[in-house]
Tab-separated table of N, CA and C in Angstrom:
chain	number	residue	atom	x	y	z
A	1	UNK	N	-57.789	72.119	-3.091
A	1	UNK	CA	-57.832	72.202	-1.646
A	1	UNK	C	-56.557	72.836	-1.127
A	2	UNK	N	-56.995	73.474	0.190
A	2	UNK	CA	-55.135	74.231	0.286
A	2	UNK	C	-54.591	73.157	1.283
A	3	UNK	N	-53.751	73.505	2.150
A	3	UNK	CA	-52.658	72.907	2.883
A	3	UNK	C	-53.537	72.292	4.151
A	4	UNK	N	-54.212	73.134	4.758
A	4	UNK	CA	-54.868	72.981	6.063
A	4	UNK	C	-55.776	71.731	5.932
A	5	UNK	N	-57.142	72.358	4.125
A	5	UNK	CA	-57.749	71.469	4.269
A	5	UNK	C	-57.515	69.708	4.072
A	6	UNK	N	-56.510	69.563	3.408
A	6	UNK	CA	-55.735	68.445	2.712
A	6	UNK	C	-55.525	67.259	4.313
A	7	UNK	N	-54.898	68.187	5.275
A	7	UNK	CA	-54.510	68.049	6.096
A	7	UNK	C	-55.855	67.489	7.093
A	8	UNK	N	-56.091	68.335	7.248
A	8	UNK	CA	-57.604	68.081	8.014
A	8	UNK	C	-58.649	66.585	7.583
A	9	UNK	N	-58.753	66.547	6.161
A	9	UNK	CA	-58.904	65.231	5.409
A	9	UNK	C	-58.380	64.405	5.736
A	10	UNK	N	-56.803	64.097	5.745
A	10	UNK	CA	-56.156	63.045	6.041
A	10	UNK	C	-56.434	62.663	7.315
A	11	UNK	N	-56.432	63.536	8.248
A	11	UNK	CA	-56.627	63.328	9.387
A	11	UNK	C	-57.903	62.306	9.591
A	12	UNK	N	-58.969	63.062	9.215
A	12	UNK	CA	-59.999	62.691	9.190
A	12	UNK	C	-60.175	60.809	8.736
A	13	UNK	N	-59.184	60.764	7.353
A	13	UNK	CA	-59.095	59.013	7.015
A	13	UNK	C	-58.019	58.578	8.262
A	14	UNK	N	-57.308	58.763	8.576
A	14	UNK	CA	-56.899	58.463	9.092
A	14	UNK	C	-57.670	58.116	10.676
A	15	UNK	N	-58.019	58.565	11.240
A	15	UNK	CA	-59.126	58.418	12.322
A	15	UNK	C	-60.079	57.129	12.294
A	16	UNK	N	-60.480	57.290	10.981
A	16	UNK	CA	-61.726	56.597	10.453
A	16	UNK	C	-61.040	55.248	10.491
A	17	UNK	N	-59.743	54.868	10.155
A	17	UNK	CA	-58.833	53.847	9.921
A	17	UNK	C	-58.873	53.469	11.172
A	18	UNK	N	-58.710	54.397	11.735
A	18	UNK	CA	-58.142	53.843	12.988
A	18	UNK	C	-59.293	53.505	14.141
A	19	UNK	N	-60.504	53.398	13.806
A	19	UNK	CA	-61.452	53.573	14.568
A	19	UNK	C	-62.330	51.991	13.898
A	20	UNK	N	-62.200	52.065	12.507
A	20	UNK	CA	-62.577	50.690	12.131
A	20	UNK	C	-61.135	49.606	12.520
A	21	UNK	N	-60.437	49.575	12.654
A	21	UNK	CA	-59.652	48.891	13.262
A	21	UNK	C	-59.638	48.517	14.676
A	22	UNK	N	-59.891	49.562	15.654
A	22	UNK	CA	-60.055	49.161	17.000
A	22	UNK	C	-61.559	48.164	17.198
A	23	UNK	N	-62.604	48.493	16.082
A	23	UNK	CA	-63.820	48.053	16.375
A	23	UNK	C	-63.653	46.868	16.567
A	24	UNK	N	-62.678	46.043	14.723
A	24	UNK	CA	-62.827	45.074	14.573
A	24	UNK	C	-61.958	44.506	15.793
A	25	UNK	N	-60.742	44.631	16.140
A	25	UNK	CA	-60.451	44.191	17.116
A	25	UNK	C	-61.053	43.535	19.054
A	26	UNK	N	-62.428	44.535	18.640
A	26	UNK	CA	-62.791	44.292	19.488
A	26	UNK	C	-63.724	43.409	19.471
A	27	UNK	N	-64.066	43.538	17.774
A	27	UNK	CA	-65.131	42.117	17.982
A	27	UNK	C	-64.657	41.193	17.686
A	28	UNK	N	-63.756	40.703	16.923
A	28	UNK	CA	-63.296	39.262	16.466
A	28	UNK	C	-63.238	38.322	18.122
A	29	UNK	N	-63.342	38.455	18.771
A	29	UNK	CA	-63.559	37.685	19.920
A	29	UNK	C	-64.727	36.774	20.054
A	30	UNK	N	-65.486	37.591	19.879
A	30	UNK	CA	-67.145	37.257	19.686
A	30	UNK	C	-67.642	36.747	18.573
A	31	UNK	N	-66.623	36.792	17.210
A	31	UNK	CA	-67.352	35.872	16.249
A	31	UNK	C	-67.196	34.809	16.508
A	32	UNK	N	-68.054	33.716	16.212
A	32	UNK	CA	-67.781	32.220	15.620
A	32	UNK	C	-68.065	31.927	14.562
A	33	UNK	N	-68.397	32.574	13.314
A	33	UNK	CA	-68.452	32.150	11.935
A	33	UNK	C	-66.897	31.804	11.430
A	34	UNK	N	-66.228	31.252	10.881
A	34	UNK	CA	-65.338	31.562	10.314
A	34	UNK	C	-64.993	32.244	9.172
A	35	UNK	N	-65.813	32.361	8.088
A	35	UNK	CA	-65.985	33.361	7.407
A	35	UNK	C	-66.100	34.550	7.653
A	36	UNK	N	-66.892	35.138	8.242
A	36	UNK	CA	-67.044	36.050	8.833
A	36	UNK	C	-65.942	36.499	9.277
A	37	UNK	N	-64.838	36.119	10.098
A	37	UNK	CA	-64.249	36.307	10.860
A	37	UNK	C	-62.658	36.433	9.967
A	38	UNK	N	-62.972	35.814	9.256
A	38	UNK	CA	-62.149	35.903	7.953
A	38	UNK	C	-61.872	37.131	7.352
A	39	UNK	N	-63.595	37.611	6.269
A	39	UNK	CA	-63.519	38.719	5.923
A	39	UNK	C	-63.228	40.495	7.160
A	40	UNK	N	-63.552	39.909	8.161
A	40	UNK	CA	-63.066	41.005	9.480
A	40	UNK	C	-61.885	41.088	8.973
A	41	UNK	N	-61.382	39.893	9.355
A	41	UNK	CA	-59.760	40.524	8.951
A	41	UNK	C	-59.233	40.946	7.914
A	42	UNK	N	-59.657	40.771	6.759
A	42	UNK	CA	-59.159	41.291	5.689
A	42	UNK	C	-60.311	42.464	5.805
A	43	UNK	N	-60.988	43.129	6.247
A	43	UNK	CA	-61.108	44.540	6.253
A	43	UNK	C	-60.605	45.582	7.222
A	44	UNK	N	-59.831	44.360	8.395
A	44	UNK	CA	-59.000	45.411	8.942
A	44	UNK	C	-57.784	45.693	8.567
A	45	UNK	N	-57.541	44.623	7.399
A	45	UNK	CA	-56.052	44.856	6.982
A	45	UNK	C	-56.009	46.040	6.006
A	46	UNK	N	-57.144	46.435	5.608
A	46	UNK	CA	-57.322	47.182	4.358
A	46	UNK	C	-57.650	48.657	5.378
A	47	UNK	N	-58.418	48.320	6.553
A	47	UNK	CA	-58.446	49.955	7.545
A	47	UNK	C	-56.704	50.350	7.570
A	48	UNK	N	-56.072	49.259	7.740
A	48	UNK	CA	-54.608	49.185	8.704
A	48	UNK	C	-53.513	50.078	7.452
A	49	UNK	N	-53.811	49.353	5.975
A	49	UNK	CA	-53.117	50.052	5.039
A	49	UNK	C	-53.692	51.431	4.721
A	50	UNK	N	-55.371	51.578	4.674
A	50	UNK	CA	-55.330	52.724	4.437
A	50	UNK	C	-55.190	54.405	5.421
A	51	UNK	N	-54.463	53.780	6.851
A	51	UNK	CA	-54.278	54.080	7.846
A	51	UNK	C	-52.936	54.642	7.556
A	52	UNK	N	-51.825	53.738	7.115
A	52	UNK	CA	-50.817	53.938	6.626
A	52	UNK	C	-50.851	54.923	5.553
A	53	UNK	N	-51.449	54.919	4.865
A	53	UNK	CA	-50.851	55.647	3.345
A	53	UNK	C	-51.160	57.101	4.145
A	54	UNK	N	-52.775	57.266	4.525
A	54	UNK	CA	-52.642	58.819	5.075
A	54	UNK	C	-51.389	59.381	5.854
A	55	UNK	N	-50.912	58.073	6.830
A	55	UNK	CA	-50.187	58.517	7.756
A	55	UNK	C	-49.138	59.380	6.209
A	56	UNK	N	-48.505	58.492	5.759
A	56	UNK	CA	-47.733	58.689	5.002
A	56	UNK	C	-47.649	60.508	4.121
A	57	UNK	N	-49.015	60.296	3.498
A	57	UNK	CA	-49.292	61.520	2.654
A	57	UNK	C	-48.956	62.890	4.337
A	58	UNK	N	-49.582	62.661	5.460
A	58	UNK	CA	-49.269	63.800	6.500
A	58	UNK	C	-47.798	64.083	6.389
A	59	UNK	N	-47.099	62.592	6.794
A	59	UNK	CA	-45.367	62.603	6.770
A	59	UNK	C	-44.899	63.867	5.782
A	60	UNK	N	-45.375	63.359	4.926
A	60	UNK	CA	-44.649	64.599	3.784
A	60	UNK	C	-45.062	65.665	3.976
A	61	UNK	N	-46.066	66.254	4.429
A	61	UNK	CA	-46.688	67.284	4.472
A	61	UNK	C	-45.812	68.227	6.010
A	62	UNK	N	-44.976	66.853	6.789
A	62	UNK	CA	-44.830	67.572	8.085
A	62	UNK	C	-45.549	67.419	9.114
A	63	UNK	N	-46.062	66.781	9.233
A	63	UNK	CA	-47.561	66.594	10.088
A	63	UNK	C	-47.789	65.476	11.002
A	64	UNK	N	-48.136	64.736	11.773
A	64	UNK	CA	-48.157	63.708	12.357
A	64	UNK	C	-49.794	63.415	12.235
A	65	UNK	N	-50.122	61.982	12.648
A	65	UNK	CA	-51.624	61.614	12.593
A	65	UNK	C	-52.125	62.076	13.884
A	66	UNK	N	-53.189	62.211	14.153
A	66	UNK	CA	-53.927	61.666	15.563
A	66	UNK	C	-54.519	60.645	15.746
A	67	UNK	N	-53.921	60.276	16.682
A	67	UNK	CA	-54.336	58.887	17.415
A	67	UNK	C	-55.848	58.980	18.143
A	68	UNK	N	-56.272	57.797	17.970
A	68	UNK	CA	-57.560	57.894	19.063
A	68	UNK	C	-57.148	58.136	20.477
A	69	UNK	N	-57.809	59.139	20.853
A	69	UNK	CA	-57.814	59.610	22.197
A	69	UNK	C	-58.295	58.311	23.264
A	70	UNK	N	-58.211	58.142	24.618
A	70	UNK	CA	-58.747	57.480	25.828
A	70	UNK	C	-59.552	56.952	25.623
A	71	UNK	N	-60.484	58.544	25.207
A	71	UNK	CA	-61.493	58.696	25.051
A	71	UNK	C	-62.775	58.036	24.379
A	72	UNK	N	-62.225	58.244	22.943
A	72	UNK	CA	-62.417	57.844	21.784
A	72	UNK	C	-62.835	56.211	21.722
A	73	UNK	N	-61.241	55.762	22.379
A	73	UNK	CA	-61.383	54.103	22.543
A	73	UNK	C	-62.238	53.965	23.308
A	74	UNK	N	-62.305	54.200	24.793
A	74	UNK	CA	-63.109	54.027	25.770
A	74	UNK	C	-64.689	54.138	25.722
A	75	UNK	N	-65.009	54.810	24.585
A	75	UNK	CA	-66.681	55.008	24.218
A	75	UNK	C	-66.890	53.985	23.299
A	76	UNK	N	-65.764	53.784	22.623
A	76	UNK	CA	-66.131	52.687	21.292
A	76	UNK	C	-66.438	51.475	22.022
A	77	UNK	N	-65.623	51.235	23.111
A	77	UNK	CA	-65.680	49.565	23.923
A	77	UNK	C	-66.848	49.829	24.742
A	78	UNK	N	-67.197	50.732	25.133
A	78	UNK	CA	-68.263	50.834	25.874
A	78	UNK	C	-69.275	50.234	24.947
A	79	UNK	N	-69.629	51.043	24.297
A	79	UNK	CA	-71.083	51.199	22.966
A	79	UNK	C	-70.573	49.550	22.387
A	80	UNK	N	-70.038	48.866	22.044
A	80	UNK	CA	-69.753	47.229	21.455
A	80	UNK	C	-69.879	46.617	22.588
A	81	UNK	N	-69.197	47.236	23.578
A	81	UNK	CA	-69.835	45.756	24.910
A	81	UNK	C	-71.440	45.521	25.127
A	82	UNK	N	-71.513	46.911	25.131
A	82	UNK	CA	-72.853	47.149	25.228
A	82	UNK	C	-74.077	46.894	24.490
A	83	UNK	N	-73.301	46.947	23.351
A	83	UNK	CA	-74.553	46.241	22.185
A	83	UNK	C	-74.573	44.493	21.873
A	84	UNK	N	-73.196	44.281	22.428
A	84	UNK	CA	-72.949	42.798	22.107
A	84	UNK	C	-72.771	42.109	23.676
A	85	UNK	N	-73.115	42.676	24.287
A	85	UNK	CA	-73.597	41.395	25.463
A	85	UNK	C	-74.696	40.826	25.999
A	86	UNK	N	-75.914	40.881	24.813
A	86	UNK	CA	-76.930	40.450	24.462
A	86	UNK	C	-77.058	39.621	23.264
A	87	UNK	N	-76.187	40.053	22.604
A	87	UNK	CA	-76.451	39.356	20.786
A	87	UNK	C	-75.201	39.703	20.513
A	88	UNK	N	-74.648	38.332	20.136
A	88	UNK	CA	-73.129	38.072	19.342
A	88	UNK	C	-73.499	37.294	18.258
A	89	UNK	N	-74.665	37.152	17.324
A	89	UNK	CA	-74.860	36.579	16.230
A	89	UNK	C	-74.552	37.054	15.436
A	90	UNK	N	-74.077	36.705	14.105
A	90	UNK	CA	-73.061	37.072	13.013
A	90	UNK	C	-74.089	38.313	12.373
A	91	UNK	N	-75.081	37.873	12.018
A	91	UNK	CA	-76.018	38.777	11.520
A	91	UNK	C	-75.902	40.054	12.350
A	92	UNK	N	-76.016	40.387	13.471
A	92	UNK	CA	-76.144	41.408	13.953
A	92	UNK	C	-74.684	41.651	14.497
A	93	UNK	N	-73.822	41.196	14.315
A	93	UNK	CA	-72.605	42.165	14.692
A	93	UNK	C	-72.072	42.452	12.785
A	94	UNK	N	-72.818	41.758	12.176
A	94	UNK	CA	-72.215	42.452	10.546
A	94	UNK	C	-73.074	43.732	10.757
A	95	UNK	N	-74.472	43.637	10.774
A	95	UNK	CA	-75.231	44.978	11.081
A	95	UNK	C	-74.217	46.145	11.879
A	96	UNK	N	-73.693	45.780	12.920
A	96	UNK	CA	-73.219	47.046	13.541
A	96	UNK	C	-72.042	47.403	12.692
A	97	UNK	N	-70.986	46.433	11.810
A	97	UNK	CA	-70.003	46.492	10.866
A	97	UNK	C	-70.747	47.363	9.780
A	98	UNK	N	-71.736	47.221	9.248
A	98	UNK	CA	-72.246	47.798	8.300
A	98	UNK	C	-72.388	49.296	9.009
A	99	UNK	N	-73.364	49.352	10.210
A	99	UNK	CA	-73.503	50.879	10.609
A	99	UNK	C	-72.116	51.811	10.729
A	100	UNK	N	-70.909	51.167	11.343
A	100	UNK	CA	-69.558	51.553	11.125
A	100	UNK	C	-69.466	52.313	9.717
A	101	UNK	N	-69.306	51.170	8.712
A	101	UNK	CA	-68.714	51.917	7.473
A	101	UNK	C	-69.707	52.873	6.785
A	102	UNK	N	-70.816	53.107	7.314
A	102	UNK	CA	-71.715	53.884	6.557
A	102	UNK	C	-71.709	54.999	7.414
A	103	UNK	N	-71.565	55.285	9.179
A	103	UNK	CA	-70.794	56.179	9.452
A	103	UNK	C	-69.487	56.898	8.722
A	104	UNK	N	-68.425	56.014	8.496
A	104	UNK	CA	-67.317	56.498	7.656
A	104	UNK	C	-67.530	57.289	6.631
A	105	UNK	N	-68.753	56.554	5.890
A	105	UNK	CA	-68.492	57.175	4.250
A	105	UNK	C	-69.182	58.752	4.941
A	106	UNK	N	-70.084	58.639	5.528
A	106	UNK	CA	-70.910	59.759	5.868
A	106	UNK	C	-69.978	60.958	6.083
A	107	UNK	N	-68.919	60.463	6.930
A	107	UNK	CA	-68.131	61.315	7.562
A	107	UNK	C	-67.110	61.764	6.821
A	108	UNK	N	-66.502	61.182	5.634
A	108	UNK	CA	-65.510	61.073	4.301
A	108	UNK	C	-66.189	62.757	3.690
A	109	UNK	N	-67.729	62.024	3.272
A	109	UNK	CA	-68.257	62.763	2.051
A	109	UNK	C	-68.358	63.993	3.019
A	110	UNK	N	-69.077	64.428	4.143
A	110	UNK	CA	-69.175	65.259	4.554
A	110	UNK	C	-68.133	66.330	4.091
A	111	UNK	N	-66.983	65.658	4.755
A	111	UNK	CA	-65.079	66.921	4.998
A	111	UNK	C	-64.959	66.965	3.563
A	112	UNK	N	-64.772	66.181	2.372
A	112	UNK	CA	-64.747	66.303	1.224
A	112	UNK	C	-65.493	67.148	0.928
A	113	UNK	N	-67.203	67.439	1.194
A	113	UNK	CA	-68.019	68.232	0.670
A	113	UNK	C	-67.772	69.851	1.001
A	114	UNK	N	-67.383	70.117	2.341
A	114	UNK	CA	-67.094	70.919	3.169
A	114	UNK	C	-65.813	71.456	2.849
A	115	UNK	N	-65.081	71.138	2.252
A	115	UNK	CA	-63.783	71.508	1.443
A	115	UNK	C	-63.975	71.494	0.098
A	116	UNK	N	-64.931	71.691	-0.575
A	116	UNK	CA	-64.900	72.208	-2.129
A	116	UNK	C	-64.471	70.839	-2.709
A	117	UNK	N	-65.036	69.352	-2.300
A	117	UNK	CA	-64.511	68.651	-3.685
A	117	UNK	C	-65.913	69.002	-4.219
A	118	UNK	N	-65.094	68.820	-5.992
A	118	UNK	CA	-65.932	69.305	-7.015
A	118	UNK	C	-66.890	68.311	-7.580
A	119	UNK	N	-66.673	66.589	-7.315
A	119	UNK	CA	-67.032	65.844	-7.804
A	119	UNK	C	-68.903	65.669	-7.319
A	120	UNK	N	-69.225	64.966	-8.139
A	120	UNK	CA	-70.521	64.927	-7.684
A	120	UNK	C	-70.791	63.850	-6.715
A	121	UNK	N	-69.906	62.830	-7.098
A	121	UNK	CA	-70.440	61.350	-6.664
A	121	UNK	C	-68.919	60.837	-6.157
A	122	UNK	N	-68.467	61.519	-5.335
A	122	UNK	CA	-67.151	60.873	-4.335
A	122	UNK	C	-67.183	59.055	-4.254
A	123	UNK	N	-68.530	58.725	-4.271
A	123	UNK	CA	-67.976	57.415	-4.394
A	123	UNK	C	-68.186	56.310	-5.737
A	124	UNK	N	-67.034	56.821	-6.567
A	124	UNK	CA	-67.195	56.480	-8.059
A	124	UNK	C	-66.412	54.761	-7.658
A	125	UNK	N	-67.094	54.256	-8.564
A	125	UNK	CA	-67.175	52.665	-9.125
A	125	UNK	C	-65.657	52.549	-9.322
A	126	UNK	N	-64.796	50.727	-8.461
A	126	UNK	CA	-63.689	50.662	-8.391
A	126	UNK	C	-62.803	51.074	-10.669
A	127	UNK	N	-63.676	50.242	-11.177
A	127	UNK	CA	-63.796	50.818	-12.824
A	127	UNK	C	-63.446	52.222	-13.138
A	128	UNK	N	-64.094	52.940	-12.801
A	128	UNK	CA	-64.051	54.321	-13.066
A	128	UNK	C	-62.909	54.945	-11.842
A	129	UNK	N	-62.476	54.410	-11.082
A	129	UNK	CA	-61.153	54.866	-10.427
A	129	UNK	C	-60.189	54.403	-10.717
A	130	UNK	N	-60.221	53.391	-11.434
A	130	UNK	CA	-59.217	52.528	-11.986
A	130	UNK	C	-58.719	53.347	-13.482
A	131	UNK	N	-60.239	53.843	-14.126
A	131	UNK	CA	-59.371	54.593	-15.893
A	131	UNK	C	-59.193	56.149	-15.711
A	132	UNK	N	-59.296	56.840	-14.206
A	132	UNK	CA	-59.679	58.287	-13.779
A	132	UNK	C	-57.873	58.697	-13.636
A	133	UNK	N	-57.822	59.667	-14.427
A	133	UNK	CA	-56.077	60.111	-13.840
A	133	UNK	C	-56.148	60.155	-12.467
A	134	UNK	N	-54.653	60.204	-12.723
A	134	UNK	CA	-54.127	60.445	-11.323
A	134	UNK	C	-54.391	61.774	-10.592
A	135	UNK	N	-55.067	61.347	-9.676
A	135	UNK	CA	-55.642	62.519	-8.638
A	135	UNK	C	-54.427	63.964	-8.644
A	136	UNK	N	-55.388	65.021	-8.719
A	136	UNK	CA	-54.095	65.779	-8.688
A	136	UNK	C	-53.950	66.722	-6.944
A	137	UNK	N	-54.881	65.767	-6.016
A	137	UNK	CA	-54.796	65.868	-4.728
A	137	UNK	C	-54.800	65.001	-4.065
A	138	UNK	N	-53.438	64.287	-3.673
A	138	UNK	CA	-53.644	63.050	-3.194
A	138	UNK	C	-54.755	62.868	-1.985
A	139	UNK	N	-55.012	63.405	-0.831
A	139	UNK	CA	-55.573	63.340	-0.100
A	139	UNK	C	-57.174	63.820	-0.551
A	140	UNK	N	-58.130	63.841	-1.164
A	140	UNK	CA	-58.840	63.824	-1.673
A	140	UNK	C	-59.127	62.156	-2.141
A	141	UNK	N	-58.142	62.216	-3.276
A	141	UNK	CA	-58.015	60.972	-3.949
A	141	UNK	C	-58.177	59.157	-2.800
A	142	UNK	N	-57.213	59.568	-2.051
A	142	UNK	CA	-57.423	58.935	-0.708
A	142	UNK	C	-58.846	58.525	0.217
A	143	UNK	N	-59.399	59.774	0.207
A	143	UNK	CA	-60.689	60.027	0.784
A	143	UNK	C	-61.742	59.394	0.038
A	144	UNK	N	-61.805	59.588	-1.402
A	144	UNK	CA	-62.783	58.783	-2.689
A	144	UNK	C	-62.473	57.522	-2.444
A	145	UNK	N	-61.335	56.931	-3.044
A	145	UNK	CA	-60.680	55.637	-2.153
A	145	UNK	C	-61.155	54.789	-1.291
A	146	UNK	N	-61.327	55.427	-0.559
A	146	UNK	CA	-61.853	54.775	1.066
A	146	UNK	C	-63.234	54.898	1.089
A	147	UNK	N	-64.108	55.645	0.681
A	147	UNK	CA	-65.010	56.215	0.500
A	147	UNK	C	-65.717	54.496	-0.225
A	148	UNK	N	-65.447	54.264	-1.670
A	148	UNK	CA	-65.345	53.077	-2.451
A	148	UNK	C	-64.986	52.077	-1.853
A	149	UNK	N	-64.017	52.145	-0.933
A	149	UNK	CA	-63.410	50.762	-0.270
A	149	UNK	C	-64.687	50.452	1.024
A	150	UNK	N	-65.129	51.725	1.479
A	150	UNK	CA	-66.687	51.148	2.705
A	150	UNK	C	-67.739	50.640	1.704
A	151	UNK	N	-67.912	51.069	0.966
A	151	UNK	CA	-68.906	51.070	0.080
A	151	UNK	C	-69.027	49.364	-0.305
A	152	UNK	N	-67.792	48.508	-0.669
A	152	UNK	CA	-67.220	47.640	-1.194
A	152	UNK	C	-67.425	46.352	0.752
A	153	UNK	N	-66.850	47.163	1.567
A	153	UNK	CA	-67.027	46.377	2.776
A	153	UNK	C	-68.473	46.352	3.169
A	154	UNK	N	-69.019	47.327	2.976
A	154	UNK	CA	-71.005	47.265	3.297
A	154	UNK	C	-71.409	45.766	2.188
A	155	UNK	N	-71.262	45.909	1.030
A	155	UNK	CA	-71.477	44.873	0.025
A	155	UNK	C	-71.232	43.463	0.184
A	156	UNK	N	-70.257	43.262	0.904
A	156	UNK	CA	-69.254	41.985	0.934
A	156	UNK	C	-70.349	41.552	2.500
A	157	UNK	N	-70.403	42.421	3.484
A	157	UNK	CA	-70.894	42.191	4.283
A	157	UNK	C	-72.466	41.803	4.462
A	158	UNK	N	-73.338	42.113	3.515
A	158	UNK	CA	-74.831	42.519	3.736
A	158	UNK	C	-74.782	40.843	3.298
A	159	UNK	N	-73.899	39.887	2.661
A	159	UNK	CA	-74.655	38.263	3.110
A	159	UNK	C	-74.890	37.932	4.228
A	160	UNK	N	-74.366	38.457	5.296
A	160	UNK	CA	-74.345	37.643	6.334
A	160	UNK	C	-75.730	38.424	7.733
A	161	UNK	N	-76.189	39.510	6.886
A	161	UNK	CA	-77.827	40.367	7.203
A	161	UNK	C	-79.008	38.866	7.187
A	162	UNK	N	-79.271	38.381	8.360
A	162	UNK	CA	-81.124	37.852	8.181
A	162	UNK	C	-82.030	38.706	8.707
């Protein structure tokens, strides 16, 4: 990948970080499971780090992140008030958690695809990322990553689907 697209990627996780983070923030109000409300947070802690590392990989590159726009926020709270001031049951606000990260991956694989990654299956098994060298594009590598890490939050989440 060259400079731009690398860049453009990060961006892209980075966004995604930052967009599953505002969600959850906006719903943990509305849970009352405690579990539930539990695993929220430990998947926003994991949006929050992998928010960080992109930031990080841009840093070096020279680059700064983009932040969610007004905008951005302002449609997200819209569309969650809006879906959840009828139904705040755990089941159906994991459903909209689930539609989130399956947006993400969608949006991951897309820019990955669209930039020449070569791989077939971007979202390889935590196993097989675990014995895979070291990426020789970090931001790629990042993107698979996260890619595995929604994949992993859809899973954890679909108990709490009736």
């Amino acid at each position: 990948m060259e400079f731009s697209n690398e860049c453009a990627l990060l961006q892209e996780v980075y966004q995604g970080s930052a967009m599953g983070t505002e969600a959850i923030r906006l719903l943990l109000p509305k849970v009352k499971n405690a579990r539930f409300r539990s695993d929220l947070r430990t998947q926003c802690q994991q949006y929050q780090d992998t928010g960080a590392k992109a930031e990080q990989e841009l840093g070096r590159m020279g680059q700064c992140p983009r932040e969610l726009t007004g905008e951005q926020q302002a449609m997200l709270w819209l569309c969650l008030q809006g879906k959840t001031l009828m139904n705040r049951e755990t089941s159906y606000l994991a459903k909209l958690m689930i539609q989130g990260s399956n947006m993400g991956i969608l949006n991951l694989t897309g820019v990955l695809n669209s930039y020449g990654d070569s791989r077939d299956d971007p979202a390889q098994s935590q196993a097989e990322a675990q014995l895979a060298q070291q990426a020789k594009n970090p931001a790629a590598d990042l993107a698979r990553q996260t890619i595995v890490q929604e994949q992993n939050n859809i899973d954890r989440l679909k108990v709490y689907l009736q």
